[in-house]
C-alpha positions as a printed Julia matrix, in Angstrom:
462×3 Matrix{Float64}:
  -0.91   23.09   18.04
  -0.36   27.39   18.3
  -0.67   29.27   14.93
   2.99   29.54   15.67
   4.18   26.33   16.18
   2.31   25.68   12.95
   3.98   27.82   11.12
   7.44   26.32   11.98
   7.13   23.22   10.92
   5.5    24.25    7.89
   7.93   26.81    7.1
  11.2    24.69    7.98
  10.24   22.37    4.76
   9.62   25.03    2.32
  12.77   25.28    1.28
  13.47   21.6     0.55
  10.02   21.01   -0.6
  10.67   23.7    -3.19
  13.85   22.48   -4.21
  12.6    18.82   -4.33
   9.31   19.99   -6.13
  11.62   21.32   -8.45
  12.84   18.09   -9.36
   9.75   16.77   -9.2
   8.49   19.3   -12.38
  11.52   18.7   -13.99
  11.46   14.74  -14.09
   8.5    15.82  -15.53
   9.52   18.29  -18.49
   7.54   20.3   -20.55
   4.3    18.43  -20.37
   3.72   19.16  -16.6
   0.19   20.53  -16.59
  -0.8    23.71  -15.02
  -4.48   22.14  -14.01
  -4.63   18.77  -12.91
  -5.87   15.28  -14.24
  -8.04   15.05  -10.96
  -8.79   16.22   -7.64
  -9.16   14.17   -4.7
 -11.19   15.43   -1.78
 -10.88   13.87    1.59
 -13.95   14.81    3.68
 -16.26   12.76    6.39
 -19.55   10.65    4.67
 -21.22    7.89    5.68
 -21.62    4.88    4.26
 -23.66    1.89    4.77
 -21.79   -1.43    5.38
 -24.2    -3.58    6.98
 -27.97   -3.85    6.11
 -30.17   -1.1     7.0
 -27.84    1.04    8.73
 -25.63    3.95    8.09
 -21.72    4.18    9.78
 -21.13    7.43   10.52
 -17.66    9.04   10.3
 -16.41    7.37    7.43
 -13.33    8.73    5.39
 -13.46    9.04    1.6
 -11.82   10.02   -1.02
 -15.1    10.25   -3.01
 -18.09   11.47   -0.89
 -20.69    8.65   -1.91
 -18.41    6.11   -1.54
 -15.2     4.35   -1.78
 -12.15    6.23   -3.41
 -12.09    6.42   -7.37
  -9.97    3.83   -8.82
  -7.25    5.98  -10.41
  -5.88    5.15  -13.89
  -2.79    6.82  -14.89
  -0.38    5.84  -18.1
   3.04    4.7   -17.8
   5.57    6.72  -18.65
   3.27   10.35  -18.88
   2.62   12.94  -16.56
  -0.1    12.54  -13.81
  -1.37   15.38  -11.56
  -3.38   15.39   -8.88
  -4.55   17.82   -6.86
  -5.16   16.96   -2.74
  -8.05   19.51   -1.24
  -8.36   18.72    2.12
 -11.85   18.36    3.86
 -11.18   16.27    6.54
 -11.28   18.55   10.17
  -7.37   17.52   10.9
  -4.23   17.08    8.77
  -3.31   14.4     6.1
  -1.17   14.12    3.03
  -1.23   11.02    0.21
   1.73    8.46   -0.08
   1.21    6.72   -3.58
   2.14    3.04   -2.36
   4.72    0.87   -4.71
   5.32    4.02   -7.02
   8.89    5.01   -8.02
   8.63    8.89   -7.61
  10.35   11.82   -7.06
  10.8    12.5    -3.02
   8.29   15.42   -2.67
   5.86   13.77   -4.08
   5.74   10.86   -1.49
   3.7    12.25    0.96
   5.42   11.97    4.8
   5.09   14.56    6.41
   7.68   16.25    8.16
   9.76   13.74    6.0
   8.8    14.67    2.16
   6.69   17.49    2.45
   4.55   19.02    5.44
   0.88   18.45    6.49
  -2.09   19.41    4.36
  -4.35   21.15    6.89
  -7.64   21.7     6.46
  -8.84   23.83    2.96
  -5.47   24.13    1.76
  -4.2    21.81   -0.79
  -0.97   19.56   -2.48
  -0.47   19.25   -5.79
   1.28   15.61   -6.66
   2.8    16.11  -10.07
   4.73   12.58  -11.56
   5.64   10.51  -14.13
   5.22    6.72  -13.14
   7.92    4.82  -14.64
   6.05    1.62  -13.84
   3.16    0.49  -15.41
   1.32   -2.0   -12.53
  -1.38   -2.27   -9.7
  -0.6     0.22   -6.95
  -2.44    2.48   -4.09
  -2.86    5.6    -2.25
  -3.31    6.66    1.29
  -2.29    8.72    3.61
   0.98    8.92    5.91
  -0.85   11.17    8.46
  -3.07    9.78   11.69
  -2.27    6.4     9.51
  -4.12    4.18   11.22
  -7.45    6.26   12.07
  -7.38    7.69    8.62
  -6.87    4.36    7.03
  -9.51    2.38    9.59
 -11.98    4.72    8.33
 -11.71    4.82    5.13
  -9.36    6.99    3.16
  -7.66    4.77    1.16
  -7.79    3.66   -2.91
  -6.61    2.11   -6.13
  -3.95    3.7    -8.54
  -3.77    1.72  -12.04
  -0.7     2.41  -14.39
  -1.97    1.13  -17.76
   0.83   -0.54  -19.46
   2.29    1.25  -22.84
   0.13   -1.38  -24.63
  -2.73   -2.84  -23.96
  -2.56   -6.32  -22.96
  -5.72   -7.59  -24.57
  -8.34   -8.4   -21.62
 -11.88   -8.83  -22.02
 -12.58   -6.43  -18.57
 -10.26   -5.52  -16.02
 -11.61   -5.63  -12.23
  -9.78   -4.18   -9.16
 -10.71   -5.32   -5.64
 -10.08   -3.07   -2.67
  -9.75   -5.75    0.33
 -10.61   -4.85    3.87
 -11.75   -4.7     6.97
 -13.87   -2.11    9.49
 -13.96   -2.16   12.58
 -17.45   -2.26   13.42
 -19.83   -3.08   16.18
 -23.43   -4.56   16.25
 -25.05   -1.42   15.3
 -22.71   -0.49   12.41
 -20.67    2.1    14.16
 -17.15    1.96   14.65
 -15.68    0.93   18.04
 -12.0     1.17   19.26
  -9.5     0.33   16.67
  -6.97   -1.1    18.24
  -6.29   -3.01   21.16
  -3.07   -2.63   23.03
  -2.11   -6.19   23.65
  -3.21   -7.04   19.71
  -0.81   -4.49   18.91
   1.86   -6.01   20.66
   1.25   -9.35   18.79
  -0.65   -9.65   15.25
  -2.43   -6.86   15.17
  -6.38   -6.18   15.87
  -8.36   -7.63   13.25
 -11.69   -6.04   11.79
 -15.48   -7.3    12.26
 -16.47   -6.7     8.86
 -14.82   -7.69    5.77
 -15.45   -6.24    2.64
 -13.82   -6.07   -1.21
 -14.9    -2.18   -2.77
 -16.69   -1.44    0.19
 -18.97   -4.74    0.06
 -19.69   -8.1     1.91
 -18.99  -10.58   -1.09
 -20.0    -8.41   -3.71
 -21.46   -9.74   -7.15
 -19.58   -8.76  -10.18
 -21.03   -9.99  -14.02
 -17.8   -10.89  -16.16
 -18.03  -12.44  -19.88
 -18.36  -15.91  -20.26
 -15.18  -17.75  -21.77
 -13.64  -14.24  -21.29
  -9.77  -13.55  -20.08
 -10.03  -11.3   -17.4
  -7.45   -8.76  -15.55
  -8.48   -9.28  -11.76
  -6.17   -6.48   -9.39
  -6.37   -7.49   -6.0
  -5.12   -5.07   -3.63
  -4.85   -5.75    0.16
  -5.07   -2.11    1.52
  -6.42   -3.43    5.3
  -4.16   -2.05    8.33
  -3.8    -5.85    9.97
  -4.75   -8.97    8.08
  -2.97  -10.91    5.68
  -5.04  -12.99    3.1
  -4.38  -16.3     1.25
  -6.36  -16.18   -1.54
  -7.73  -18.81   -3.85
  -9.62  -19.38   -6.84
 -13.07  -21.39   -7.29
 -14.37  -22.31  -10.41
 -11.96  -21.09  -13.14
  -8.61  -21.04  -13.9
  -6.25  -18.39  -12.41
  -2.56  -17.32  -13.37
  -0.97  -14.89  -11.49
   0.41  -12.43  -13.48
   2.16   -9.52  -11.52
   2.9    -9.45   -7.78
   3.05   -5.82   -6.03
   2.72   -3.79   -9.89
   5.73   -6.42  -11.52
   5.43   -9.21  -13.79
   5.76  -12.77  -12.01
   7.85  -15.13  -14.04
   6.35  -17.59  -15.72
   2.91  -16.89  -14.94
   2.43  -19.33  -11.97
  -1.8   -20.91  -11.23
  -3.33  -19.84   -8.36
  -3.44  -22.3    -5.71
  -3.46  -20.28   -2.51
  -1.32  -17.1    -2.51
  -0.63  -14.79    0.96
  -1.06  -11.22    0.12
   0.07   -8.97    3.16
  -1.14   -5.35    4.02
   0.07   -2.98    1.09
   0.43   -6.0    -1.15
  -0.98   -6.52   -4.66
  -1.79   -9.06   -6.67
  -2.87   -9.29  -10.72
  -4.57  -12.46  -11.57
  -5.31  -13.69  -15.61
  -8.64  -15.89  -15.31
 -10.4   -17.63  -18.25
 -13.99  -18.13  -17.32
 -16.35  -20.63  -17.49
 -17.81  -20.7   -21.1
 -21.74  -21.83  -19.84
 -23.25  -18.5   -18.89
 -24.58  -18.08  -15.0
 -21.47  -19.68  -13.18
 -20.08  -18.03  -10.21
 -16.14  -18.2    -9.46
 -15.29  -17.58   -5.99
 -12.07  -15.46   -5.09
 -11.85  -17.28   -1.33
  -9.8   -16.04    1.47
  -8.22  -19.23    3.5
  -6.22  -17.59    6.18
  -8.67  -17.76    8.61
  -9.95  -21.3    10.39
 -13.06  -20.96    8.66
 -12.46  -19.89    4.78
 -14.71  -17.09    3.37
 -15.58  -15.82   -0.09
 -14.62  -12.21   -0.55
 -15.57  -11.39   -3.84
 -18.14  -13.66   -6.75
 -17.78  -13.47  -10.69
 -20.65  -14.61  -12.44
 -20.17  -15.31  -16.36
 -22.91  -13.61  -18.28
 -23.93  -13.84  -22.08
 -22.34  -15.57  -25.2
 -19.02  -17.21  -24.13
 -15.88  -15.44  -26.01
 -14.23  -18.65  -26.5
 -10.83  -17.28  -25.28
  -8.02  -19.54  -23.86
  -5.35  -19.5   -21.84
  -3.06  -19.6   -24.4
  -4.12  -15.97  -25.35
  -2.54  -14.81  -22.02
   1.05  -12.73  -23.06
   3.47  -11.94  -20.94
   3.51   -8.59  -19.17
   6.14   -6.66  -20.37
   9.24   -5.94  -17.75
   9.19   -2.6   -15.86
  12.43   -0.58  -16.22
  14.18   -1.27  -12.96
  17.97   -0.75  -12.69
  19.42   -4.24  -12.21
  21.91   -4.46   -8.79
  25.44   -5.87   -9.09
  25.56   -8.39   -6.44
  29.62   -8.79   -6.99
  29.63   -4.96   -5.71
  26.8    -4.71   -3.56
  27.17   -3.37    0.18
  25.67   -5.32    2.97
  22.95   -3.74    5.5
  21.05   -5.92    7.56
  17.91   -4.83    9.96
  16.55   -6.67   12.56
  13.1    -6.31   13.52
  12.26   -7.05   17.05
  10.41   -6.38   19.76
  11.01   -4.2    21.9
  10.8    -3.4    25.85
   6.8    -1.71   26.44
   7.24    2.01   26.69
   5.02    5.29   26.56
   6.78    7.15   23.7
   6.67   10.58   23.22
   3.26   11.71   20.73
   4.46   12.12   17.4
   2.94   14.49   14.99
   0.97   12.04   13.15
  -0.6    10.34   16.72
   0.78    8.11   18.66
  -1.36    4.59   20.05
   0.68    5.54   23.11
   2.71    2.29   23.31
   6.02    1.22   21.87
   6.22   -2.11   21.34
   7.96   -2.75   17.92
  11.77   -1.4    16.77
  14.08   -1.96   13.85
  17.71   -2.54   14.7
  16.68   -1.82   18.42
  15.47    1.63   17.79
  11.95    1.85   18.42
  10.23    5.03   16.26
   6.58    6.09   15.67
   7.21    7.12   12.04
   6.92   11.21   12.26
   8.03   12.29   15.8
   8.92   15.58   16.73
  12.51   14.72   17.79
  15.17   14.6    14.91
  16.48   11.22   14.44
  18.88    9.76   11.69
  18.25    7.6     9.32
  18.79    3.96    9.7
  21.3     3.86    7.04
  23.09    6.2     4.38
  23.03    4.69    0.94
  25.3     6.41   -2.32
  23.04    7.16   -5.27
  23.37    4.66   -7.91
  25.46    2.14   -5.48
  24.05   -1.55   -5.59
  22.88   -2.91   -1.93
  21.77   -5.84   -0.27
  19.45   -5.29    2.48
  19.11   -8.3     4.67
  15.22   -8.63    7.02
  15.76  -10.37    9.56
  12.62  -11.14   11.74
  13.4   -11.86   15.27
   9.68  -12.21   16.39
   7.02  -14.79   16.4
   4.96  -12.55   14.31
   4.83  -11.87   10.06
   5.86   -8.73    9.11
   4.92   -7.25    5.56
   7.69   -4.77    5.25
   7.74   -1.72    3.09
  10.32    0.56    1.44
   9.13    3.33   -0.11
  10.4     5.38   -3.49
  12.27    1.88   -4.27
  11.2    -1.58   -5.42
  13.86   -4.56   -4.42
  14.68   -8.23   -5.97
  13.75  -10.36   -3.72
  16.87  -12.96   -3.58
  16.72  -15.85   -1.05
  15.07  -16.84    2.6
  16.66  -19.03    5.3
  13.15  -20.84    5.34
  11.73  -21.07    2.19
  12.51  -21.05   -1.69
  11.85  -17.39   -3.17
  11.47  -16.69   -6.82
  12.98  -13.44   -7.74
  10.19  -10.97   -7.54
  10.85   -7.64   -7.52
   8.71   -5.94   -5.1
   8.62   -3.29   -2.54
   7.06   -5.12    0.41
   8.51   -8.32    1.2
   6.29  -10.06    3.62
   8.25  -11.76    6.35
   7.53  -14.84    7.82
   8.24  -15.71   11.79
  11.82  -16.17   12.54
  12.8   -15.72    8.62
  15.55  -13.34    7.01
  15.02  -12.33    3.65
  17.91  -10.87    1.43
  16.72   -8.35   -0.91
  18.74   -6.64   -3.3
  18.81   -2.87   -5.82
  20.36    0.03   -7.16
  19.83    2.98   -4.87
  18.94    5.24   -7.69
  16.48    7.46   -6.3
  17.79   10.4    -3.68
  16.14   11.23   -0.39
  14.53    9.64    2.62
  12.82    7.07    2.4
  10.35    5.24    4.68
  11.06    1.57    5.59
   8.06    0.17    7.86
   5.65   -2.34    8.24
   2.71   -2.34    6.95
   0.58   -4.02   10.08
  -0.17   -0.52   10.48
  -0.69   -0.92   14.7
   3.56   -2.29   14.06
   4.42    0.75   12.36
   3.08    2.99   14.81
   4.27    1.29   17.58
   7.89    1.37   17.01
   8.77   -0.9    13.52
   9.46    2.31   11.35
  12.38    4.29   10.15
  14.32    5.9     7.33
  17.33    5.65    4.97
  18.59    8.37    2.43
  20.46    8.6    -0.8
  22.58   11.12   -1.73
């Protein structure tokens, strides 16, 4: 791209990134900070995955390892600052957050690329306190494949009273025998599932360790932050609850039996451990034909004698209720779509269309103008039906907005409020909210290989 061209596209945001950063500070008020709580530093490192060798090319956040788990406080001010290392472009999109528009990290859409040595400062208050993530919205899936992706924790007002509290990045790499990475996609994978990883980790690791408290009441986070697969986790040897789905409470605090958690999907779990010291508890993965264990808890010293009836409810985040009586009807359709060599985009194409929403097939951030998918009122109530016309599940995301999830032609839904609803084969899910946040806003899926083959596009407030 020419100096020039650069330039441009930089320079036709400035404006609306100023006026929308403006917003951004004063959503904020007078404790915006001048420095920020952090800085996060994308920049090539390697890292070894399996034993004895090193994988070159590997994108962190953190140069000796996996991204920092980030903990921010509900309801104050968080700052960070993005100083770009990496030799291209990238940005960070804070996954499940309700935030300002300029802070949400599209480019082209929100804000424009972070090039190399210049930085973005992201300046919000979260409103919600939950498990959420970060990555970027730039490149998406060769950024995310190799690495650059993490854990954002919004500690509730209070603290909810557990013994330790444990987050689990779960993933993938692409790999080959000699701990390199090969291709990351394949074309006709894309145009079904997706392409699955070779190694699969939790922080980084294959089945790592982790010493918890005996008889303790642990927080376990589980975040699924891989580009393709979808787990179905399970519990081993304790006693699970889950207690928040995608950063909101779950009512009544269902067990664990087996629960699918999609790409961008979260999930808190409430365990109360074995009180003999020395026992492991298995989280297990079953949604492959041969079940795995991704992650082992052993209990270590005196049991804290803790039980499950010192488990409290989370306490609700503040999400505007919708008035179903007075909501306006939207549906999308996701389908495939007829194969196609579309146009590069800025943020790389896989150089097939295969996906579209509503029969309009988009790579996410193209250079052509397109409009959004729909044009919502601010503060209006909507119901947005997904309807999946494919063989295929489809975890789909809105961003800047979390919905109430409100019933399924194929299955009995509780009413979760999320912001990825993950779609089974053939299913429509209605999904309802208050559009209370202005400006475009990203509705994909998160099968990354999907999104960047066609199943993306927008809607705005005003």
């Amino acid at each position: 791209m020419t100096q020039s061209r650069r330039n441009f596209l930089k320079n036709s945001l400035v404006t609306a990134s100023a006026v929308a950063g403006g917003a951004a500070v004063g959503f904020l008020g007078s404790k915006a900070q001048a420095r920020p709580d952090l800085v996060l530093k994308p920049a090539l490192t390697e890292h070894s995955f399996l034993p004895d060798t090193l994988t070159s090319k590997v994108f962190s956040y953190n140069a000796t390892g996996p991204a920092p788990v980030l903990r921010a406080r509900q309801g104050q001010p968080f700052h960070v600052r993005l100083e770009n290392a990496l030799p291209e472009e990238t940005t960070i999109h804070w996954h499940g957050l309700r935030l300002p528009n300029a802070m949400d990290g599209v480019p082209f859409l929100t804000q424009p690329y972070v090039y190399e040595h210049e930085t973005f400062d992201y300046i919000f208050t979260p409103p919600d306190a939950g498990t959420f993530w970060y990555h970027p919205h730039c490149n998406t899936l060769e950024q995310m494949s190799y690495g650059l992706n993490g854990i954002l924790i919004v500690e509730e007002e209070k603290d909810p009273g557990f013994d330790q509290d444990l987050a689990l990045n779960l993933r993938d790499w692409r790999l080959g025998s000699d701990g390199q990475f090969i291709k990351l996609y394949q074309a006709r994978k894309s145009a079904r599932s997706g392409t699955f990883g070779t190694v699969k980790t939790a922080n980084w690791q294959e089945n790592p360790l982790f010493e918890v408290p005996s008889g303790g009441l642990i927080r376990l986070r589980l975040v699924n932050t891989d580009v393709t697969r979808i787990f179905k986790l399970g519990i081993s040897g304790a006693t699970a609850k889950i207690i928040a789905l995608d950063g909101y409470p779950t009512p009544g605090q269902p067990g664990l039996d087996q629960q699918s958690v999609g790409p961008g999907q979260r999930m808190d779990l409430a365990i109360l451990l074995p009180e003999e010291e020395g026992v492991d508890v298995e989280l297990i993965n079953y949604s492959a034909s041969t079940p795995w264990t991704v992650s082992t808890l052993k209990t270590k010293g005196p049991s804290l004698k803790r039980a499950i009836g010192d488990l409290k409810p989370l306490p609700a985040n503040p999400v505007p209720i919708p008035d179903l009586a007075s909501a306006e009807h939207i549906p999308f359709e996701f389908t495939a779509t007829a194969e196609s060599a579309p146009k590069s985009g800025f943020c790389g194409s896989l150089g097939f269309s295969f996906w579209a929403i509503n029969r309009q097939p988009w790579l996410g951030v193209s250079p052509d103008p397109m409009a959004p998918m729909a044009e919502l009122k601010l503060g209006k109530s909507y119901i947005f039906s997904f309807i999946n016309r494919t063989p295929h599940t489809h975890p789909i995301h809105l961003h800047g907005l979390s919905f109430t999830l409100l019933k399924s032609n194929k299955r009995p839904l509780e009413p979760l409020i999320t912001d990825t609803a993950l779609l089974l084969p053939d299913e429509q899910i209605d999904v309802a909210f208050v559009a209370d946040n202005p400006g475009d806003w990203l509705l994909h899926c998160h099968i990354i290989e999907h999104q960047k083959t066609g199943m993306s596009s927008f809607i705005r407030i005003t």
